[in-house]
């Protein structure tokens, strides 16, 4: 198994089972549009997660509507990072470059409206996001970032609000909340973001893929699951199909190729091994704690009176001895109310940097996730309305007492492979020849490297790369921030000026946002 910065391997054949894949699409399961792999294609998309799905969606609804688009997926559809994430979609407004923050807000609104307009059954719930800071240094940095937005980018500043620990703090009329009301009474402070959502990401992507199969059946969209690409070769100059993709089922030649491979990108393009590094994340689906009056640790059934959370959460801390805490939580809708809690990389071997296998969990991380959610998060009821109807007063007991730490039960525990970008931004665009591409018109593109933050970035990044590949996409306009554009100059500056992913991990949370430090 790889450790540190380095080249990714192939997706694991016996991956851990995530919560999101417990209800697989019967249409997409082991789907192959044609029994045999086509010999040629106009466009091959490698990867069927949110990037690959939306890239195909934009391709077939724009300049490639009459082209032959073939999607190759190593495992089942959407079984990679998108099918294994934490179920969040939340722009990082105050800690991003302003242009990137605007782009993420655009992407969030695009997805929100797409889900609403098409009644996509993916459990989208719009929320506010609460970022709770356990250490003063990082909270102070976040506050300075918000103050900078207020001075220079007031429209972005309207998206966030600082909540200080003072009980008598005067807040805006829209918020009227303190740390206790946000369920983080003991933290150093919090940042509340107005644009956030929880969702079932697999079901969003499968809606897109199922729609493509229905709309373009026999009209140029071909999905081939369980077909990993084992090698990518550039053909001789002047070839009509300049790229050859090898699989265990044969080879396919393509005019253009899009690698929507995120953490696995360096497996096919080794030149990216120091730019997009695989990092293993771990997530647990936890059953909410026992209601007051029950014995601590007594197992509850999945339908038994879970507390209702009104926000999604990020729990942030800097570790002075290296590494950081950057955990994340959403709650599934009731009646189940499972707590999807991810993070804990500080407990992983080598911070899980360079890990590209998702076929096992690390028990040290699993114990952390089961035992380190409450506290700092207060999961006891604050009002009767926060319990499902049917829990009577005697069962509810008294609230407001100190919360004893309880290890929660997990119904699912899984891992997934993220692609961490060395300069913290996704890489979107044409691959230059010195990185394994084929020159200016060589036909190889990537859209990858989201650093665990792909849900509010990937969809419109995919749209942007589709426009680079062949022409404008009508409808929702988008300008890709220069920070995300793949260029030779960006590669050079990143390698010369930016620490490796391993070095950043050792330095802690603040090292993840160098532009923020420079800005404030």
Coordinates of C-alpha atoms in Angstrom, one line a residue:
X1 CA 0.0 0.0 0.0
X2 CA 1.3 3.4 -1.0
X3 CA 2.3 5.9 1.7
X4 CA 2.9 9.6 1.2
X5 CA 2.8 11.4 -2.1
X6 CA 2.8 9.0 -4.9
X7 CA 1.0 7.1 -7.7
X8 CA -2.5 5.7 -7.1
X9 CA -3.3 2.0 -7.8
X10 CA -6.5 0.6 -9.3
X11 CA -9.8 0.9 -7.5
X12 CA -10.3 -1.9 -5.0
X13 CA -12.4 -4.9 -6.2
X14 CA -13.8 -5.6 -2.7
X15 CA -14.5 -2.1 -1.4
X16 CA -16.2 -1.4 1.9
X17 CA -20.0 -0.9 1.6
X18 CA -21.1 2.7 2.2
X19 CA -24.5 3.7 3.5
X20 CA -25.3 5.4 0.2
X21 CA -25.0 2.2 -1.9
X22 CA -27.5 0.2 0.2
X23 CA -30.2 0.9 -2.3
X24 CA -28.5 0.4 -5.7
X25 CA -30.2 1.5 -8.9
X26 CA -31.6 -1.7 -10.6
X27 CA -31.2 0.1 -13.9
X28 CA -27.5 0.8 -13.4
X29 CA -26.4 -2.3 -11.5
X30 CA -23.8 -4.1 -13.6
X31 CA -25.1 -2.1 -16.6
X32 CA -23.5 -2.4 -20.0
X33 CA -25.3 -0.6 -22.7
X34 CA -23.8 -3.0 -25.3
X35 CA -22.6 -6.5 -24.5
X36 CA -19.2 -5.8 -26.1
X37 CA -17.0 -2.8 -25.6
X38 CA -17.2 -0.5 -28.6
X39 CA -14.0 -0.4 -30.7
X40 CA -14.1 3.4 -31.1
X41 CA -15.8 6.5 -29.6
X42 CA -15.9 10.2 -30.2
X43 CA -15.5 10.9 -26.5
X44 CA -14.6 8.5 -23.6
X45 CA -15.4 9.6 -20.1
X46 CA -13.5 7.6 -17.4
X47 CA -15.4 7.6 -14.1
X48 CA -19.1 7.7 -13.3
X49 CA -19.2 9.9 -10.2
X50 CA -20.6 13.4 -10.0
X51 CA -17.9 14.8 -12.5
X52 CA -18.3 12.0 -15.0
X53 CA -22.1 12.0 -14.8
X54 CA -22.5 15.8 -15.3
X55 CA -19.8 15.9 -17.9
X56 CA -21.8 13.3 -19.9
X57 CA -25.0 15.3 -19.2
X58 CA -23.5 18.5 -20.6
X59 CA -21.9 16.6 -23.5
X60 CA -25.1 15.0 -24.7
X61 CA -27.1 18.2 -24.3
X62 CA -24.7 20.4 -26.2
X63 CA -22.1 20.0 -29.0
X64 CA -21.8 16.2 -28.5
X65 CA -25.5 15.4 -28.8
X66 CA -24.8 13.4 -32.0
X67 CA -21.5 12.1 -30.9
X68 CA -20.7 8.6 -29.5
X69 CA -20.0 9.1 -25.8
X70 CA -18.8 6.0 -23.9
X71 CA -18.5 6.1 -20.1
X72 CA -16.1 3.5 -18.5
X73 CA -16.5 2.8 -14.8
X74 CA -14.0 0.5 -13.0
X75 CA -16.7 -0.8 -10.6
X76 CA -20.5 -0.2 -10.3
X77 CA -21.9 3.2 -11.3
X78 CA -21.1 5.9 -8.8
X79 CA -19.2 3.6 -6.5
X80 CA -16.2 5.9 -6.0
X81 CA -15.8 9.0 -4.0
X82 CA -19.3 10.5 -4.8
X83 CA -20.9 7.3 -3.6
X84 CA -18.8 7.3 -0.4
X85 CA -18.8 10.9 0.8
X86 CA -20.4 12.5 3.8
X87 CA -23.6 13.6 2.0
X88 CA -22.8 17.4 2.1
X89 CA -23.0 20.1 -0.4
X90 CA -21.7 23.3 1.1
X91 CA -19.6 26.1 -0.5
X92 CA -16.5 27.1 1.5
X93 CA -17.2 30.8 1.4
X94 CA -14.9 32.5 3.9
X95 CA -11.9 30.2 3.6
X96 CA -11.7 30.2 -0.2
X97 CA -10.4 32.6 -2.8
X98 CA -13.3 34.9 -3.5
X99 CA -13.6 33.9 -7.1
X100 CA -13.7 30.2 -6.1
X101 CA -16.3 31.0 -3.4
X102 CA -18.5 32.6 -6.0
X103 CA -18.1 29.6 -8.3
X104 CA -19.0 27.2 -5.5
X105 CA -22.1 29.2 -4.7
X106 CA -23.0 29.1 -8.4
X107 CA -22.6 25.3 -8.4
X108 CA -24.6 24.9 -5.2
X109 CA -27.5 27.0 -6.7
X110 CA -27.3 25.1 -9.9
X111 CA -27.7 21.7 -8.1
X112 CA -30.4 23.0 -5.7
X113 CA -32.5 24.3 -8.6
X114 CA -31.9 21.2 -10.7
X115 CA -33.1 19.0 -7.9
X116 CA -36.2 21.2 -7.3
X117 CA -37.1 21.7 -10.9
X118 CA -36.9 18.0 -11.7
X119 CA -38.1 16.6 -8.3
X120 CA -35.0 14.5 -8.1
X121 CA -35.5 12.0 -5.3
X122 CA -32.1 12.5 -3.6
X123 CA -33.3 13.7 -0.2
X124 CA -32.0 17.3 -0.8
X125 CA -32.5 19.3 2.4
X126 CA -31.4 22.9 2.5
X127 CA -29.7 23.8 5.8
X128 CA -27.3 26.2 7.4
X129 CA -23.8 25.0 8.0
X130 CA -22.2 25.4 11.4
X131 CA -18.4 25.3 11.5
X132 CA -17.4 24.8 15.2
X133 CA -13.9 25.6 16.2
X134 CA -12.3 23.8 19.1
X135 CA -9.0 25.7 19.0
X136 CA -8.7 29.5 19.3
X137 CA -6.0 30.0 16.7
X138 CA -8.1 28.6 13.8
X139 CA -11.2 30.4 15.0
X140 CA -9.3 33.7 15.1
X141 CA -8.1 33.1 11.5
X142 CA -11.6 32.4 10.4
X143 CA -12.9 35.6 12.0
X144 CA -10.2 37.6 10.2
X145 CA -11.3 36.0 7.0
X146 CA -14.9 37.0 7.5
X147 CA -13.9 40.5 8.4
X148 CA -11.9 40.7 5.2
X149 CA -14.9 39.6 3.2
X150 CA -17.0 42.4 4.9
X151 CA -14.5 45.0 3.7
X152 CA -13.8 43.7 0.2
X153 CA -16.5 41.3 -0.8
X154 CA -19.7 42.3 1.0
X155 CA -22.0 40.0 -1.1
X156 CA -19.9 37.0 0.1
X157 CA -19.9 38.3 3.6
X158 CA -23.7 38.1 3.6
X159 CA -23.4 34.4 3.3
X160 CA -21.6 33.9 6.7
X161 CA -22.0 35.0 10.3
X162 CA -19.6 34.7 13.2
X163 CA -21.0 33.4 16.5
X164 CA -18.9 34.2 19.5
X165 CA -19.0 32.4 22.9
X166 CA -20.2 35.4 24.8
X167 CA -23.7 34.5 26.2
X168 CA -24.8 38.1 25.7
X169 CA -23.5 38.5 22.1
X170 CA -25.7 40.7 19.9
X171 CA -26.5 38.8 16.7
X172 CA -28.3 39.8 13.6
X173 CA -32.1 39.5 13.6
X174 CA -31.9 36.7 11.1
X175 CA -29.7 34.5 13.3
X176 CA -30.6 35.2 16.9
X177 CA -28.6 32.2 18.0
X178 CA -25.8 31.5 20.4
X179 CA -23.4 28.6 20.6
X180 CA -25.7 26.6 22.9
X181 CA -28.6 27.0 20.4
X182 CA -26.3 25.8 17.7
X183 CA -25.6 22.7 19.8
X184 CA -21.9 23.5 20.3
X185 CA -21.9 25.1 23.7
X186 CA -18.2 24.5 24.6
X187 CA -16.4 25.5 21.4
X188 CA -14.2 28.6 21.0
X189 CA -16.7 30.0 18.4
X190 CA -18.5 29.2 15.2
X191 CA -19.0 30.4 11.7
X192 CA -22.5 29.9 10.3
X193 CA -22.9 29.6 6.5
X194 CA -26.3 30.2 5.0
X195 CA -25.9 28.0 1.9
X196 CA -25.6 24.3 2.8
X197 CA -27.5 21.1 2.1
X198 CA -27.6 17.4 2.9
X199 CA -28.4 14.9 0.2
X200 CA -28.1 11.3 -1.0
X201 CA -25.3 11.9 -3.5
X202 CA -25.5 8.5 -5.2
X203 CA -29.2 9.1 -6.0
X204 CA -28.5 12.5 -7.6
X205 CA -25.9 10.9 -9.8
X206 CA -27.9 7.9 -10.7
X207 CA -30.8 10.2 -11.7
X208 CA -28.5 11.8 -14.2
X209 CA -27.1 8.5 -15.5
X210 CA -30.5 6.9 -15.8
X211 CA -31.8 9.9 -17.6
X212 CA -29.0 9.8 -20.1
X213 CA -29.6 6.1 -20.8
X214 CA -33.3 6.8 -21.3
X215 CA -32.9 9.9 -23.5
X216 CA -30.1 8.6 -25.6
X217 CA -30.8 4.9 -25.9
X218 CA -29.3 4.0 -29.2
X219 CA -28.3 7.6 -29.7
X220 CA -24.7 7.7 -28.6
X221 CA -24.5 7.2 -24.9
X222 CA -23.0 4.0 -23.7
X223 CA -22.3 3.1 -20.1
X224 CA -19.9 0.2 -19.4
X225 CA -19.6 -0.7 -15.7
X226 CA -17.1 -3.1 -14.1
X227 CA -14.6 -2.1 -16.9
X228 CA -11.5 -0.6 -15.3
X229 CA -9.1 1.2 -17.7
X230 CA -5.7 -0.5 -17.2
X231 CA -3.6 1.7 -19.5
X232 CA -3.9 4.9 -21.6
X233 CA -1.8 5.2 -24.7
X234 CA -1.2 8.1 -27.1
X235 CA -1.3 6.9 -30.7
X236 CA 0.8 8.1 -33.6
X237 CA 0.4 11.8 -34.7
X238 CA -2.3 12.3 -37.2
X239 CA -4.5 9.4 -36.1
X240 CA -8.3 9.9 -36.2
X241 CA -8.5 8.3 -32.8
X242 CA -5.4 9.5 -31.0
X243 CA -6.1 7.8 -27.6
X244 CA -6.2 4.1 -26.9
X245 CA -7.7 2.9 -23.6
X246 CA -7.0 -0.7 -22.6
X247 CA -9.3 -2.7 -20.4
X248 CA -9.6 -6.4 -19.5
X249 CA -12.5 -6.6 -21.9
X250 CA -10.5 -5.2 -24.9
X251 CA -9.5 -1.7 -26.0
X252 CA -11.3 1.3 -27.2
X253 CA -9.9 4.1 -29.4
X254 CA -11.1 7.7 -28.8
X255 CA -10.9 11.1 -30.4
X256 CA -11.2 12.8 -27.0
X257 CA -10.8 11.5 -23.4
X258 CA -12.0 13.0 -20.1
X259 CA -10.5 11.6 -17.0
X260 CA -13.0 12.1 -14.2
X261 CA -10.9 10.0 -12.0
X262 CA -10.2 12.2 -9.0
X263 CA -8.0 10.4 -6.5
X264 CA -7.1 7.7 -9.0
X265 CA -5.9 10.1 -11.7
X266 CA -2.2 9.4 -11.2
X267 CA -2.8 5.7 -12.0
X268 CA -3.4 6.6 -15.6
X269 CA -1.3 9.8 -15.6
X270 CA 1.7 9.2 -13.4
X271 CA 2.9 12.8 -14.1
X272 CA 0.2 14.0 -11.7
X273 CA 1.3 11.9 -8.8
X274 CA 2.6 14.9 -6.8
X275 CA -0.3 17.2 -7.9
X276 CA -3.3 15.0 -7.2
X277 CA -2.6 12.7 -4.3
X278 CA -4.9 9.9 -3.1
X279 CA -6.1 10.3 0.5
X280 CA -8.4 7.9 2.2
X281 CA -11.4 9.3 4.0
X282 CA -13.6 7.4 6.5
X283 CA -17.2 7.8 7.4
X284 CA -19.7 6.2 9.8
X285 CA -23.5 6.1 9.8
X286 CA -24.2 6.4 13.5
X287 CA -27.4 5.7 15.4
X288 CA -28.4 8.8 17.5
X289 CA -27.7 8.4 21.2
X290 CA -30.1 6.9 23.7
X291 CA -32.9 9.3 24.8
X292 CA -32.6 10.6 28.4
X293 CA -33.7 7.9 30.9
X294 CA -32.2 5.1 29.0
X295 CA -29.0 3.4 30.2
X296 CA -25.9 5.0 28.6
X297 CA -24.8 2.9 25.7
X298 CA -28.1 1.0 25.6
X299 CA -28.6 0.2 21.9
X300 CA -31.6 1.9 20.3
X301 CA -33.6 0.8 17.3
X302 CA -33.3 2.8 14.1
X303 CA -36.9 4.1 14.5
X304 CA -36.7 5.0 18.1
X305 CA -37.0 8.8 18.8
X306 CA -33.8 10.3 17.4
X307 CA -33.0 14.0 18.0
X308 CA -33.5 16.3 15.0
X309 CA -30.6 18.5 14.0
X310 CA -31.3 21.7 12.1
X311 CA -27.8 22.2 10.7
X312 CA -24.9 20.4 9.0
X313 CA -21.7 20.6 11.0
X314 CA -18.0 20.9 10.5
X315 CA -15.7 20.4 13.6
X316 CA -12.4 22.1 13.2
X317 CA -9.3 22.1 15.4
X318 CA -5.5 22.5 14.9
X319 CA -3.2 20.0 16.5
X320 CA 0.0 21.6 17.7
X321 CA 1.9 18.3 17.3
X322 CA 0.9 18.0 13.7
X323 CA -2.2 17.2 11.7
X324 CA -5.7 18.7 12.4
X325 CA -9.3 17.9 13.0
X326 CA -11.7 18.5 10.2
X327 CA -14.8 16.4 10.8
X328 CA -18.2 16.7 9.2
X329 CA -21.7 15.7 10.0
X330 CA -25.2 15.6 8.5
X331 CA -28.3 13.9 9.7
X332 CA -30.4 11.7 7.5
X333 CA -34.1 12.6 7.5
X334 CA -36.4 11.1 10.1
X335 CA -37.6 8.6 11.1
X336 CA -34.2 7.0 10.8
X337 CA -32.1 10.1 11.6
X338 CA -28.8 8.4 11.2
X339 CA -25.8 10.7 11.8
X340 CA -23.4 10.6 8.9
X341 CA -20.1 11.5 10.6
X342 CA -16.8 11.6 8.7
X343 CA -13.3 12.6 9.4
X344 CA -10.9 11.4 12.0
X345 CA -7.9 11.4 9.7
X346 CA -5.7 12.5 12.6
X347 CA -6.1 9.0 13.9
X348 CA -5.1 7.3 10.6
X349 CA -1.7 6.0 9.8
X350 CA 0.2 8.7 8.1
X351 CA -3.0 10.8 8.0
X352 CA -4.1 8.4 5.3
X353 CA -2.1 10.4 2.7
X354 CA -1.2 8.2 -0.3
X355 CA -3.8 5.6 0.6
X356 CA -5.8 4.6 -2.5
X357 CA -7.5 1.4 -1.3
X358 CA -11.0 1.6 0.0
X359 CA -11.4 -2.1 0.8
X360 CA -10.8 -1.7 4.6
X361 CA -11.4 0.6 7.5
X362 CA -8.9 1.7 10.1
X363 CA -10.2 0.7 13.5
X364 CA -8.5 3.6 15.2
X365 CA -10.5 6.0 13.0
X366 CA -13.7 4.0 13.5
X367 CA -13.4 4.2 17.3
X368 CA -12.8 8.0 17.0
X369 CA -15.9 8.5 14.9
X370 CA -18.0 6.4 17.2
X371 CA -16.8 8.1 20.3
X372 CA -15.9 11.8 19.5
X373 CA -19.1 13.3 18.2
X374 CA -21.0 14.1 21.4
X375 CA -19.4 16.2 22.9
X376 CA -18.4 18.6 21.3
X377 CA -21.8 18.4 19.7
X378 CA -24.8 18.4 22.1
X379 CA -27.1 15.6 20.9
X380 CA -29.5 15.8 23.8
X381 CA -33.0 17.4 23.1
X382 CA -33.4 21.1 23.7
X383 CA -37.2 21.2 23.2
X384 CA -39.9 18.6 22.9
X385 CA -40.2 19.4 19.2
X386 CA -36.8 18.0 18.7
X387 CA -38.0 14.5 19.3
X388 CA -40.3 12.5 17.1
X389 CA -44.0 12.5 18.2
X390 CA -44.7 9.8 20.7
X391 CA -41.9 10.4 23.2
X392 CA -43.7 11.3 26.4
X393 CA -42.5 13.7 29.1
X394 CA -41.5 10.9 31.5
X395 CA -39.3 9.3 28.8
X396 CA -37.8 12.6 27.8
X397 CA -36.5 13.3 31.3
X398 CA -34.6 16.5 32.1
X399 CA -32.4 18.3 29.6
X400 CA -29.6 20.7 30.0
X401 CA -27.3 18.6 32.1
X402 CA -23.7 17.9 31.1
X403 CA -23.5 15.2 28.4
X404 CA -21.5 12.1 29.2
X405 CA -19.4 10.8 26.3
X406 CA -21.1 7.9 24.6
X407 CA -19.8 5.6 21.9
X408 CA -22.5 5.4 19.4
X409 CA -23.4 2.3 17.4
X410 CA -22.6 2.3 13.7
X411 CA -24.9 0.7 11.1
X412 CA -22.3 1.3 8.3
X413 CA -18.6 2.1 8.4
X414 CA -16.8 2.7 5.1
X415 CA -13.8 4.4 3.4
X416 CA -13.4 6.3 0.2
X417 CA -10.6 7.8 -1.8
X418 CA -10.3 11.5 -2.2
X419 CA -8.0 13.3 -4.6
X420 CA -6.1 16.0 -2.7
X421 CA -4.8 18.8 -4.9
X422 CA -1.4 20.1 -4.0
X423 CA -2.5 23.8 -4.4
X424 CA -6.0 23.0 -3.0
X425 CA -7.9 23.7 -6.2
X426 CA -9.3 21.2 -8.7
X427 CA -7.4 20.7 -12.0
X428 CA -9.8 21.4 -14.9
X429 CA -8.8 21.4 -18.5
X430 CA -6.6 20.2 -21.3
X431 CA -3.6 18.0 -20.3
X432 CA -0.3 19.4 -21.7
X433 CA 2.2 17.1 -23.4
X434 CA 4.7 17.3 -20.6
X435 CA 2.1 15.9 -18.2
X436 CA 1.1 13.0 -20.4
X437 CA -1.2 14.8 -22.9
X438 CA -0.9 15.3 -26.6
X439 CA -0.2 18.9 -27.3
X440 CA -2.7 21.7 -27.7
X441 CA -5.2 19.7 -29.7
X442 CA -4.2 16.3 -28.3
X443 CA -7.7 15.5 -26.9
X444 CA -6.9 14.5 -23.3
X445 CA -8.6 16.4 -20.5
X446 CA -9.0 16.0 -16.8
X447 CA -11.4 17.3 -14.2
X448 CA -10.2 16.1 -10.8
X449 CA -8.5 16.9 -7.5
X450 CA -11.3 18.3 -5.3
X451 CA -9.5 17.7 -2.0
X452 CA -12.6 16.2 -0.4
X453 CA -14.8 19.2 -1.5
X454 CA -16.2 18.0 -4.8
X455 CA -20.0 18.3 -4.3
X456 CA -20.1 22.2 -4.5
X457 CA -17.4 22.2 -7.3
X458 CA -17.6 19.3 -9.6
X459 CA -20.8 19.8 -11.6
X460 CA -20.0 23.2 -13.1
X461 CA -16.3 22.2 -13.3
X462 CA -17.5 19.4 -15.6
X463 CA -19.5 21.9 -17.6
X464 CA -16.4 24.1 -18.0
X465 CA -14.3 21.2 -19.2
X466 CA -17.0 20.2 -21.7
X467 CA -16.9 23.7 -23.2
X468 CA -13.1 23.4 -23.4
X469 CA -13.4 20.1 -25.2
X470 CA -15.8 21.2 -27.9
X471 CA -17.8 24.4 -27.6
X472 CA -20.3 26.4 -25.6
X473 CA -23.0 24.8 -23.5
X474 CA -26.3 26.7 -23.6
X475 CA -28.2 27.7 -20.5
X476 CA -26.7 28.3 -17.1
X477 CA -23.6 30.5 -17.6
X478 CA -20.4 29.8 -15.7
X479 CA -16.9 31.2 -15.7
X480 CA -14.3 28.8 -14.4
X481 CA -12.0 30.6 -11.9
X482 CA -8.4 30.9 -13.1
X483 CA -7.4 29.0 -9.9
X484 CA -9.0 25.9 -11.3
X485 CA -7.7 26.1 -14.8
X486 CA -5.0 23.6 -15.7
X487 CA -2.0 25.3 -17.2
X488 CA 1.8 24.8 -17.4
X489 CA 2.4 27.9 -15.4
X490 CA 0.2 26.8 -12.6
X491 CA 1.9 23.4 -12.5
X492 CA 5.3 25.1 -12.3
X493 CA 4.3 27.5 -9.6
X494 CA 2.7 24.7 -7.6
X495 CA 5.8 22.5 -7.7
X496 CA 8.1 25.4 -6.9
X497 CA 6.2 27.3 -4.3
X498 CA 3.7 24.9 -2.6
X499 CA 4.5 22.2 0.0
X500 CA 3.7 18.6 -0.8
X501 CA 0.5 17.1 0.6
X502 CA 2.5 15.2 3.2
X503 CA 4.2 18.4 4.4
X504 CA 0.9 20.2 4.5
X505 CA -0.7 17.5 6.6
X506 CA 2.1 17.7 9.1
X507 CA 1.7 21.5 9.4
X508 CA -2.0 21.3 10.3
X509 CA -5.3 22.9 9.3
X510 CA -4.1 26.4 8.4
X511 CA -1.7 25.0 5.8
X512 CA -4.7 23.8 3.8
X513 CA -5.7 27.4 3.0
X514 CA -2.5 29.4 2.1
X515 CA -4.5 32.0 0.1
X516 CA -6.6 32.7 3.2
X517 CA -3.4 33.3 5.3
X518 CA -2.1 35.6 2.6
X519 CA -5.4 37.4 2.3
X520 CA -5.9 38.2 6.0

